[in-house]
């Protein structure tokens, strides 16, 4: 089950990179839009890095540490920041 979840995570990560690259290349029309794109790209990469660390911990049998990382203030802060950037970007 974990292997399948990891495969889906990896597929989604690749798709996110593709979509953000397409957006950067063809759809950004202002400096403000470019800033929001860069903020979203940076924040999502940080979130992905944390998630990958948590998955590696879980794979190594360190489930409690992985869970603690996923529910840590740093992950929650990243999620909140990504939500704010997304809301502003949509406007």
mmCIF file of N, CA and C in Angstrom, residues 38-78:
data_model
loop_
_atom_site.group_PDB
_atom_site.id
_atom_site.type_symbol
_atom_site.label_atom_id
_atom_site.label_comp_id
_atom_site.label_asym_id
_atom_site.label_seq_id
_atom_site.Cartn_x
_atom_site.Cartn_y
_atom_site.Cartn_z
ATOM 1 N N UNK A 38 6.120 32.159 -8.250
ATOM 2 C CA UNK A 38 7.367 31.797 -7.572
ATOM 3 C C UNK A 38 7.135 31.467 -6.103
ATOM 4 N N UNK A 39 6.258 32.231 -5.443
ATOM 5 C CA UNK A 39 5.928 31.928 -4.046
ATOM 6 C C UNK A 39 5.280 30.555 -3.927
ATOM 7 N N UNK A 40 4.346 30.254 -4.835
ATOM 8 C CA UNK A 40 3.669 28.961 -4.801
ATOM 9 C C UNK A 40 4.654 27.839 -5.108
ATOM 10 N N UNK A 41 5.485 28.042 -6.108
ATOM 11 C CA UNK A 41 6.461 27.019 -6.490
ATOM 12 C C UNK A 41 7.420 26.729 -5.324
ATOM 13 N N UNK A 42 7.913 27.762 -4.698
ATOM 14 C CA UNK A 42 8.843 27.600 -3.581
ATOM 15 C C UNK A 42 8.168 26.908 -2.394
ATOM 16 N N UNK A 43 6.994 27.371 -2.033
ATOM 17 C CA UNK A 43 6.277 26.772 -0.904
ATOM 18 C C UNK A 43 5.894 25.334 -1.149
ATOM 19 N N UNK A 44 5.447 25.036 -2.355
ATOM 20 C CA UNK A 44 5.064 23.654 -2.647
ATOM 21 C C UNK A 44 6.285 22.742 -2.652
ATOM 22 N N UNK A 45 7.430 23.237 -3.101
ATOM 23 C CA UNK A 45 8.646 22.424 -3.066
ATOM 24 C C UNK A 45 9.072 22.151 -1.623
ATOM 25 N N UNK A 46 8.951 23.149 -0.773
ATOM 26 C CA UNK A 46 9.268 22.934 0.640
ATOM 27 C C UNK A 46 8.335 21.901 1.255
ATOM 28 N N UNK A 47 7.042 21.985 0.936
ATOM 29 C CA UNK A 47 6.073 21.023 1.453
ATOM 30 C C UNK A 47 6.418 19.619 0.960
ATOM 31 N N UNK A 48 6.740 19.492 -0.317
ATOM 32 C CA UNK A 48 7.116 18.200 -0.893
ATOM 33 C C UNK A 48 8.361 17.649 -0.203
ATOM 34 N N UNK A 49 9.344 18.508 0.047
ATOM 35 C CA UNK A 49 10.564 18.065 0.735
ATOM 36 C C UNK A 49 10.237 17.491 2.114
ATOM 37 N N UNK A 50 9.372 18.174 2.864
ATOM 38 C CA UNK A 50 8.967 17.670 4.178
ATOM 39 C C UNK A 50 8.229 16.325 4.045
ATOM 40 N N UNK A 51 7.340 16.246 3.085
ATOM 41 C CA UNK A 51 6.580 15.000 2.893
ATOM 42 C C UNK A 51 7.506 13.849 2.524
ATOM 43 N N UNK A 52 8.491 14.108 1.680
ATOM 44 C CA UNK A 52 9.437 13.056 1.299
ATOM 45 C C UNK A 52 10.273 12.604 2.495
ATOM 46 N N UNK A 53 10.652 13.569 3.342
ATOM 47 C CA UNK A 53 11.389 13.201 4.561
ATOM 48 C C UNK A 53 10.534 12.321 5.454
ATOM 49 N N UNK A 54 9.256 12.685 5.597
ATOM 50 C CA UNK A 54 8.348 11.894 6.418
ATOM 51 C C UNK A 54 8.172 10.490 5.833
ATOM 52 N N UNK A 55 8.065 10.385 4.525
ATOM 53 C CA UNK A 55 7.932 9.059 3.902
ATOM 54 C C UNK A 55 9.187 8.226 4.126
ATOM 55 N N UNK A 56 10.346 8.846 4.044
ATOM 56 C CA UNK A 56 11.597 8.129 4.286
ATOM 57 C C UNK A 56 11.663 7.649 5.734
ATOM 58 N N UNK A 57 11.220 8.480 6.656
ATOM 59 C CA UNK A 57 11.181 8.067 8.063
ATOM 60 C C UNK A 57 10.254 6.869 8.251
ATOM 61 N N UNK A 58 9.089 6.943 7.649
ATOM 62 C CA UNK A 58 8.130 5.840 7.767
ATOM 63 C C UNK A 58 8.704 4.569 7.156
ATOM 64 N N UNK A 59 9.346 4.689 6.018
ATOM 65 C CA UNK A 59 9.962 3.516 5.378
ATOM 66 C C UNK A 59 11.041 2.894 6.259
ATOM 67 N N UNK A 60 11.691 3.722 7.080
ATOM 68 C CA UNK A 60 12.753 3.240 7.967
ATOM 69 C C UNK A 60 12.190 2.765 9.307
ATOM 70 N N UNK A 61 10.863 2.698 9.415
ATOM 71 C CA UNK A 61 10.250 2.219 10.647
ATOM 72 C C UNK A 61 10.093 3.286 11.717
ATOM 73 N N UNK A 62 10.256 4.526 11.336
ATOM 74 C CA UNK A 62 10.176 5.635 12.296
ATOM 75 C C UNK A 62 8.839 6.375 12.119
ATOM 76 N N UNK A 63 7.739 5.627 12.285
ATOM 77 C CA UNK A 63 6.406 6.171 12.037
ATOM 78 C C UNK A 63 6.065 7.334 12.954
ATOM 79 N N UNK A 64 6.447 7.258 14.220
ATOM 80 C CA UNK A 64 6.115 8.344 15.145
ATOM 81 C C UNK A 64 6.809 9.643 14.737
ATOM 82 N N UNK A 65 8.055 9.556 14.328
ATOM 83 C CA UNK A 65 8.766 10.748 13.869
ATOM 84 C C UNK A 65 8.136 11.298 12.589
ATOM 85 N N UNK A 66 7.749 10.392 11.696
ATOM 86 C CA UNK A 66 7.122 10.815 10.443
ATOM 87 C C UNK A 66 5.806 11.532 10.729
ATOM 88 N N UNK A 67 5.013 10.976 11.610
ATOM 89 C CA UNK A 67 3.734 11.591 11.972
ATOM 90 C C UNK A 67 3.964 12.947 12.625
ATOM 91 N N UNK A 68 4.952 13.019 13.521
ATOM 92 C CA UNK A 68 5.255 14.286 14.183
ATOM 93 C C UNK A 68 5.667 15.344 13.164
ATOM 94 N N UNK A 69 6.460 14.959 12.187
ATOM 95 C CA UNK A 69 6.876 15.906 11.153
ATOM 96 C C UNK A 69 5.677 16.400 10.352
ATOM 97 N N UNK A 70 4.805 15.480 9.956
ATOM 98 C CA UNK A 70 3.650 15.860 9.143
ATOM 99 C C UNK A 70 2.688 16.780 9.884
ATOM 100 N N UNK A 71 2.628 16.653 11.212
ATOM 101 C CA UNK A 71 1.728 17.491 12.000
ATOM 102 C C UNK A 71 2.457 18.631 12.705
ATOM 103 N N UNK A 72 3.685 18.895 12.296
ATOM 104 C CA UNK A 72 4.486 19.940 12.928
ATOM 105 C C UNK A 72 4.027 21.321 12.477
ATOM 106 N N UNK A 73 4.350 22.335 13.267
ATOM 107 C CA UNK A 73 4.003 23.708 12.871
ATOM 108 C C UNK A 73 4.632 24.120 11.534
ATOM 109 N N UNK A 74 5.796 23.568 11.207
ATOM 110 C CA UNK A 74 6.420 23.960 9.939
ATOM 111 C C UNK A 74 5.572 23.522 8.745
ATOM 112 N N UNK A 75 5.037 22.317 8.789
ATOM 113 C CA UNK A 75 4.161 21.844 7.703
ATOM 114 C C UNK A 75 2.855 22.637 7.701
ATOM 115 N N UNK A 76 2.292 22.850 8.866
ATOM 116 C CA UNK A 76 1.041 23.613 8.950
ATOM 117 C C UNK A 76 1.267 25.037 8.428
ATOM 118 N N UNK A 77 2.395 25.630 8.777
ATOM 119 C CA UNK A 77 2.699 26.977 8.292
ATOM 120 C C UNK A 77 2.834 27.021 6.784
ATOM 121 N N UNK A 78 3.501 26.002 6.224
ATOM 122 C CA UNK A 78 3.631 25.936 4.765
ATOM 123 C C UNK A 78 2.267 25.789 4.109
#
